[in-house]
Amino acid sequence: MTNSPAGRSRAAAPARRETFSSRKLFILSAIGSAVGLGNIWRFPYIAYENGGGAFLIPYLVALLCAGIPLLFLDYSIGHRFRGSAPLSYRRLHRAAEPIGWWQVLICFVIAIYYAAIIAWAAMYTWFSVTKAWGDDAEGFFFGDFLQTADTAGVSFDFVSKVFFPMLAVWIVVIVIMVAGVNKGISRANAVFLPLLVVMFVVLVVQSLFLDGAMVGLNAFFTPDWTALQNPSVWAAAFGHIFFSLSVAFGIMVTYSSYLKRKTDLTGSGLVVAFANSGFELLAGIGVFAALGFMSVASGVAVDEVASGGIGLAFVAFPTIVSEAPFGAVLGVLFFGSLVFAGLTSLVSILEVIVAAFQDKLGWSRKGATLVVTIPIAVISLILFPTTTGIQLLDTSDAFVNQFGILACALVAIIVISAGLGSLPRLQKHLNVTSTLKVGTVWRILVGGVVPVVLGYLLINELQSKSSEQYSDYPAWFNGVFGWGMAGALIVGALLLSLIPWSEKSKLKDPEYEAFNAAAHAEGDVDNNLKEVNS
Amino acid sequence: MTPVAITMMIIAVLTIGGGFSLALWNLARHPEEDEQLPEDLPQEL
């Protein structure tokens, strides 16, 4: 028994919770988490499709009215209750623990497919040098590279060109995770994030010098003011900000739990939020400058070449790389940026899961990391480097985003605000250490505006996904890996929260007890204390 | 680029860049305090 991770941690003195050694490293890690693949391949197309330059208005409104307030909410929960998502929610209220586990399971689903996209990008960084796709980028991606099956399903025909890069991604990420918060996550972000910014700035500058760049920027920034009268444009802005900032699925709760007691939460949050938006804007400029070149080179309008997501990254961009002067450099910079943006985000997603099991089982960092990440890596390596990997990824991604993250966020906010009435308590906690104080407006935004918007988005998604088969995949496929998976996350969360916290767990942590006492001395009052004790 | 597109680009860069600069400036004005760890607190707390 003593050889088990649990045994080792029991024999040693109680380990103190790791903290980011500086505020700067926390901010870098939080930006690294927020800046992900979506900033590069989602924002430019969403902005273009929803009013171009006019999209700036709903985007900023969404940032200020939903994104930043929700970021502050996550920070306040993680920092006040100093635990992983399940432990923090449990400490907030016993009945809220399933929300934390729901977030952990959402991160599990995202982690298993996110590694596949990073592996594709890594391979395309190399392919850019040789322009391996020739004249047919689409045929190469779906055919030669992924060897996509004709019908969606679960195949175990492995594609070695995807399997081995994915294995490499998992090894790199597991090494980072085992090293812990300071030696692993902080250092990885301190290296990868500056590298990503430098690479992306060079990419944008190179794109701006391409013929037709101004045509692309013109299309991107020309405002369509009539779009502002369309509710779906506003919904797109709120939806995008919500997904872009990595809020409400455990990441920011977990990261902020590693902050020192006296930390400027709101001041740090503002830097993270605006850095994330700045990167998105930069991505929009770079991507549309390149698309402008493609439009001019192929003699078609920008709206015919504009795309987002996988289509932009693995079909449109390789075409640009083939035709642009110094295209190989452009390709290496673009796909290299995707790799670094993806790695920093994947690390943060995995941290939600590792921290949850570390807290629940009271295991050492190394033990918990290996026990959690290796099975995740194995599942990921069984399901995604196959001929049906992209279809599985497509359905999982669409359903976990809408009926995982969005639904969980809505439930969490309703429980925290209307259910437990905890917003005044969390507001007080934010104001104890932060430079920018939050007041009634913050409570109205979080408890009133955000649930209304999230509810609207969720109902829209329920209607669209139930009225037609997603991506024309078979009903059983969407049923199992879409609806079934989303439902299983809720059932799994309830079951995990029924497992009792053992004596070894972090639920009764002397370090937290001292922190809690200090918080109470500063005026914190648990408004649900009677209910919990009864 | 048309004047209106240039104007929107400048507004976007200034708004988001300005927000980022202000947030950084605010943070720089309030440097990190020395850590006050729970175990450093008086026992009665």
Short mmCIF file of N, CA and C in Angstrom, two decimals, chain A residues 157-254:
data_model
loop_
_atom_site.label_atom_id
_atom_site.label_comp_id
_atom_site.label_asym_id
_atom_site.label_seq_id
_atom_site.Cartn_x
_atom_site.Cartn_y
_atom_site.Cartn_z
N ASP A 157 -9.46 1.37 -37.39
CA ASP A 157 -8.43 1.43 -38.42
C ASP A 157 -7.54 2.63 -38.11
N PHE A 158 -6.40 2.35 -37.54
CA PHE A 158 -5.55 3.46 -37.10
C PHE A 158 -4.78 4.09 -38.26
N VAL A 159 -4.61 5.41 -38.13
CA VAL A 159 -3.86 6.17 -39.14
C VAL A 159 -2.54 6.56 -38.48
N SER A 160 -1.46 5.93 -38.91
CA SER A 160 -0.18 6.13 -38.21
C SER A 160 0.30 7.58 -38.27
N LYS A 161 -0.05 8.30 -39.37
CA LYS A 161 0.41 9.70 -39.49
C LYS A 161 -0.24 10.59 -38.44
N VAL A 162 -1.35 10.12 -37.87
CA VAL A 162 -2.01 10.89 -36.81
C VAL A 162 -1.66 10.30 -35.45
N PHE A 163 -1.56 8.97 -35.38
CA PHE A 163 -1.34 8.31 -34.10
C PHE A 163 -0.03 8.77 -33.44
N PHE A 164 1.07 8.73 -34.18
CA PHE A 164 2.36 9.03 -33.55
C PHE A 164 2.51 10.50 -33.14
N PRO A 165 2.05 11.46 -33.96
CA PRO A 165 2.07 12.84 -33.45
C PRO A 165 1.19 13.02 -32.21
N MET A 166 0.04 12.31 -32.18
CA MET A 166 -0.82 12.42 -30.99
C MET A 166 -0.11 11.85 -29.77
N LEU A 167 0.58 10.73 -29.97
CA LEU A 167 1.34 10.13 -28.87
C LEU A 167 2.39 11.13 -28.35
N ALA A 168 3.05 11.81 -29.29
CA ALA A 168 4.06 12.80 -28.91
C ALA A 168 3.42 13.94 -28.11
N VAL A 169 2.25 14.39 -28.58
CA VAL A 169 1.55 15.47 -27.87
C VAL A 169 1.24 15.04 -26.44
N TRP A 170 0.74 13.83 -26.29
CA TRP A 170 0.38 13.36 -24.95
C TRP A 170 1.61 13.23 -24.06
N ILE A 171 2.73 12.78 -24.62
CA ILE A 171 3.95 12.65 -23.80
C ILE A 171 4.39 14.04 -23.31
N VAL A 172 4.40 15.00 -24.22
CA VAL A 172 4.81 16.37 -23.85
C VAL A 172 3.89 16.91 -22.75
N VAL A 173 2.59 16.74 -22.95
CA VAL A 173 1.63 17.31 -22.01
C VAL A 173 1.71 16.62 -20.65
N ILE A 174 1.90 15.29 -20.66
CA ILE A 174 1.98 14.56 -19.38
C ILE A 174 3.24 14.99 -18.61
N VAL A 175 4.34 15.19 -19.32
CA VAL A 175 5.57 15.65 -18.66
C VAL A 175 5.32 17.01 -18.00
N ILE A 176 4.64 17.91 -18.71
CA ILE A 176 4.33 19.24 -18.15
C ILE A 176 3.44 19.09 -16.91
N MET A 177 2.43 18.24 -17.02
CA MET A 177 1.47 18.10 -15.92
C MET A 177 2.12 17.47 -14.68
N VAL A 178 2.99 16.48 -14.90
CA VAL A 178 3.64 15.83 -13.76
C VAL A 178 4.51 16.83 -12.99
N ALA A 179 5.11 17.77 -13.71
CA ALA A 179 6.01 18.74 -13.07
C ALA A 179 5.26 19.69 -12.14
N GLY A 180 3.95 19.79 -12.27
CA GLY A 180 3.18 20.59 -11.32
C GLY A 180 2.89 22.00 -11.79
N VAL A 181 2.31 22.78 -10.88
CA VAL A 181 1.83 24.12 -11.24
C VAL A 181 3.00 25.05 -11.56
N ASN A 182 3.98 25.08 -10.67
CA ASN A 182 5.08 26.05 -10.87
C ASN A 182 6.13 25.59 -11.85
N LYS A 183 6.55 24.32 -11.68
CA LYS A 183 7.63 23.85 -12.56
C LYS A 183 7.11 23.37 -13.91
N GLY A 184 5.84 23.06 -13.99
CA GLY A 184 5.29 22.56 -15.24
C GLY A 184 4.45 23.59 -15.97
N ILE A 185 3.25 23.86 -15.42
CA ILE A 185 2.30 24.73 -16.11
C ILE A 185 2.85 26.15 -16.30
N SER A 186 3.39 26.72 -15.21
CA SER A 186 3.92 28.09 -15.31
C SER A 186 5.04 28.19 -16.33
N ARG A 187 5.98 27.25 -16.22
CA ARG A 187 7.15 27.32 -17.13
C ARG A 187 6.72 27.10 -18.58
N ALA A 188 5.81 26.15 -18.79
CA ALA A 188 5.36 25.89 -20.16
C ALA A 188 4.71 27.15 -20.75
N ASN A 189 3.88 27.80 -19.95
CA ASN A 189 3.23 29.02 -20.44
C ASN A 189 4.22 30.16 -20.63
N ALA A 190 5.20 30.23 -19.72
CA ALA A 190 6.20 31.29 -19.83
C ALA A 190 7.03 31.15 -21.11
N VAL A 191 7.13 29.92 -21.62
CA VAL A 191 7.87 29.70 -22.87
C VAL A 191 6.93 29.76 -24.08
N PHE A 192 5.85 28.98 -24.01
CA PHE A 192 4.97 28.83 -25.19
C PHE A 192 4.23 30.12 -25.54
N LEU A 193 3.76 30.86 -24.53
CA LEU A 193 2.92 32.02 -24.84
C LEU A 193 3.71 33.14 -25.54
N PRO A 194 4.88 33.55 -25.01
CA PRO A 194 5.66 34.55 -25.75
C PRO A 194 6.03 34.07 -27.15
N LEU A 195 6.35 32.77 -27.25
CA LEU A 195 6.71 32.21 -28.55
C LEU A 195 5.52 32.32 -29.52
N LEU A 196 4.34 32.01 -29.00
CA LEU A 196 3.12 32.10 -29.81
C LEU A 196 2.89 33.55 -30.29
N VAL A 197 3.05 34.49 -29.37
CA VAL A 197 2.80 35.89 -29.73
C VAL A 197 3.80 36.36 -30.79
N VAL A 198 5.07 36.04 -30.58
CA VAL A 198 6.09 36.46 -31.55
C VAL A 198 5.81 35.84 -32.92
N MET A 199 5.53 34.53 -32.93
CA MET A 199 5.26 33.85 -34.20
C MET A 199 4.04 34.46 -34.89
N PHE A 200 3.02 34.76 -34.09
CA PHE A 200 1.80 35.26 -34.71
C PHE A 200 1.97 36.68 -35.22
N VAL A 201 2.73 37.48 -34.50
CA VAL A 201 2.97 38.86 -34.98
C VAL A 201 3.73 38.81 -36.31
N VAL A 202 4.74 37.94 -36.39
CA VAL A 202 5.50 37.80 -37.65
C VAL A 202 4.55 37.34 -38.78
N LEU A 203 3.68 36.41 -38.45
CA LEU A 203 2.70 35.90 -39.43
C LEU A 203 1.80 37.03 -39.93
N VAL A 204 1.33 37.87 -39.00
CA VAL A 204 0.43 38.97 -39.39
C VAL A 204 1.17 39.96 -40.29
N VAL A 205 2.41 40.27 -39.90
CA VAL A 205 3.19 41.23 -40.71
C VAL A 205 3.40 40.66 -42.11
N GLN A 206 3.76 39.38 -42.18
CA GLN A 206 3.96 38.75 -43.50
C GLN A 206 2.67 38.77 -44.32
N SER A 207 1.55 38.48 -43.65
CA SER A 207 0.26 38.46 -44.35
C SER A 207 -0.09 39.84 -44.90
N LEU A 208 0.24 40.87 -44.13
CA LEU A 208 -0.11 42.24 -44.55
C LEU A 208 0.64 42.67 -45.81
N PHE A 209 1.77 42.02 -46.08
CA PHE A 209 2.54 42.37 -47.28
C PHE A 209 2.15 41.54 -48.51
N LEU A 210 1.17 40.64 -48.34
CA LEU A 210 0.73 39.84 -49.49
C LEU A 210 -0.15 40.68 -50.41
N ASP A 211 -0.11 40.38 -51.70
CA ASP A 211 -1.02 41.06 -52.64
C ASP A 211 -2.46 40.73 -52.24
N GLY A 212 -3.29 41.74 -52.16
CA GLY A 212 -4.70 41.48 -51.86
C GLY A 212 -5.01 41.54 -50.37
N ALA A 213 -3.97 41.77 -49.54
CA ALA A 213 -4.21 41.80 -48.09
C ALA A 213 -5.26 42.85 -47.74
N MET A 214 -5.18 44.00 -48.42
CA MET A 214 -6.11 45.09 -48.09
C MET A 214 -7.54 44.73 -48.50
N VAL A 215 -7.67 43.89 -49.54
CA VAL A 215 -9.01 43.44 -49.95
C VAL A 215 -9.64 42.62 -48.81
N GLY A 216 -8.82 41.77 -48.23
CA GLY A 216 -9.30 40.95 -47.12
C GLY A 216 -9.66 41.79 -45.91
N LEU A 217 -8.77 42.74 -45.57
CA LEU A 217 -9.04 43.59 -44.40
C LEU A 217 -10.27 44.46 -44.63
N ASN A 218 -10.43 44.88 -45.87
CA ASN A 218 -11.61 45.69 -46.21
C ASN A 218 -12.89 44.88 -45.96
N ALA A 219 -12.86 43.61 -46.38
CA ALA A 219 -14.04 42.76 -46.16
C ALA A 219 -14.26 42.52 -44.67
N PHE A 220 -13.16 42.37 -43.94
CA PHE A 220 -13.26 42.06 -42.51
C PHE A 220 -13.78 43.25 -41.70
N PHE A 221 -13.32 44.45 -42.03
CA PHE A 221 -13.66 45.61 -41.19
C PHE A 221 -14.83 46.44 -41.70
N THR A 222 -15.27 46.23 -42.95
CA THR A 222 -16.39 47.04 -43.45
C THR A 222 -17.65 46.70 -42.63
N PRO A 223 -18.23 47.69 -41.97
CA PRO A 223 -19.36 47.37 -41.09
C PRO A 223 -20.67 47.19 -41.86
N ASP A 224 -21.43 46.23 -41.42
CA ASP A 224 -22.80 46.05 -41.92
C ASP A 224 -23.71 46.42 -40.74
N TRP A 225 -24.10 47.71 -40.71
CA TRP A 225 -24.82 48.20 -39.54
C TRP A 225 -26.18 47.53 -39.36
N THR A 226 -26.77 47.03 -40.45
CA THR A 226 -28.09 46.38 -40.31
C THR A 226 -27.99 45.10 -39.47
N ALA A 227 -26.76 44.53 -39.43
CA ALA A 227 -26.58 43.30 -38.65
C ALA A 227 -26.89 43.52 -37.17
N LEU A 228 -26.72 44.76 -36.72
CA LEU A 228 -26.94 45.04 -35.29
C LEU A 228 -28.40 44.88 -34.89
N GLN A 229 -29.30 44.89 -35.90
CA GLN A 229 -30.73 44.71 -35.59
C GLN A 229 -31.09 43.23 -35.50
N ASN A 230 -30.13 42.37 -35.81
CA ASN A 230 -30.40 40.93 -35.83
C ASN A 230 -30.00 40.29 -34.49
N PRO A 231 -30.96 39.72 -33.75
CA PRO A 231 -30.62 39.14 -32.44
C PRO A 231 -29.57 38.04 -32.54
N SER A 232 -29.53 37.32 -33.69
CA SER A 232 -28.56 36.22 -33.79
C SER A 232 -27.12 36.73 -33.81
N VAL A 233 -26.94 37.97 -34.27
CA VAL A 233 -25.59 38.56 -34.27
C VAL A 233 -25.15 38.81 -32.82
N TRP A 234 -26.07 39.32 -32.02
CA TRP A 234 -25.76 39.56 -30.61
C TRP A 234 -25.52 38.23 -29.89
N ALA A 235 -26.33 37.24 -30.25
CA ALA A 235 -26.16 35.91 -29.64
C ALA A 235 -24.79 35.34 -30.02
N ALA A 236 -24.38 35.57 -31.27
CA ALA A 236 -23.07 35.07 -31.72
C ALA A 236 -21.95 35.73 -30.93
N ALA A 237 -22.10 37.03 -30.66
CA ALA A 237 -21.06 37.75 -29.91
C ALA A 237 -20.97 37.21 -28.48
N PHE A 238 -22.12 37.05 -27.83
CA PHE A 238 -22.11 36.52 -26.46
C PHE A 238 -21.59 35.08 -26.43
N GLY A 239 -22.04 34.29 -27.41
CA GLY A 239 -21.59 32.90 -27.48
C GLY A 239 -20.09 32.83 -27.68
N HIS A 240 -19.58 33.67 -28.57
CA HIS A 240 -18.14 33.62 -28.84
C HIS A 240 -17.32 34.03 -27.62
N ILE A 241 -17.70 35.14 -26.99
CA ILE A 241 -16.96 35.61 -25.81
C ILE A 241 -16.96 34.54 -24.72
N PHE A 242 -18.12 33.92 -24.56
CA PHE A 242 -18.28 32.90 -23.54
C PHE A 242 -17.28 31.74 -23.75
N PHE A 243 -17.17 31.27 -24.99
CA PHE A 243 -16.27 30.15 -25.26
C PHE A 243 -14.81 30.61 -25.29
N SER A 244 -14.59 31.83 -25.73
CA SER A 244 -13.23 32.32 -25.93
C SER A 244 -12.48 32.49 -24.61
N LEU A 245 -13.19 32.93 -23.57
CA LEU A 245 -12.49 33.27 -22.32
C LEU A 245 -12.26 32.07 -21.39
N SER A 246 -12.65 30.87 -21.82
CA SER A 246 -12.48 29.66 -20.98
C SER A 246 -13.18 29.82 -19.64
N VAL A 247 -14.36 30.46 -19.64
CA VAL A 247 -15.07 30.62 -18.37
C VAL A 247 -16.09 29.50 -18.20
N ALA A 248 -16.43 29.27 -16.95
CA ALA A 248 -17.52 28.38 -16.55
C ALA A 248 -17.31 26.92 -16.90
N PHE A 249 -16.08 26.49 -17.13
CA PHE A 249 -15.91 25.03 -17.15
C PHE A 249 -14.70 24.59 -16.34
N GLY A 250 -14.49 25.29 -15.25
CA GLY A 250 -13.56 24.78 -14.25
C GLY A 250 -12.13 25.27 -14.35
N ILE A 251 -11.72 25.74 -15.53
CA ILE A 251 -10.31 26.10 -15.70
C ILE A 251 -9.93 27.29 -14.81
N MET A 252 -10.72 28.34 -14.90
CA MET A 252 -10.36 29.53 -14.15
C MET A 252 -10.57 29.34 -12.64
N VAL A 253 -11.53 28.49 -12.28
CA VAL A 253 -11.71 28.16 -10.86
C VAL A 253 -10.44 27.47 -10.36
N THR A 254 -9.96 26.49 -11.14
CA THR A 254 -8.78 25.72 -10.73
C THR A 254 -7.54 26.62 -10.68
#
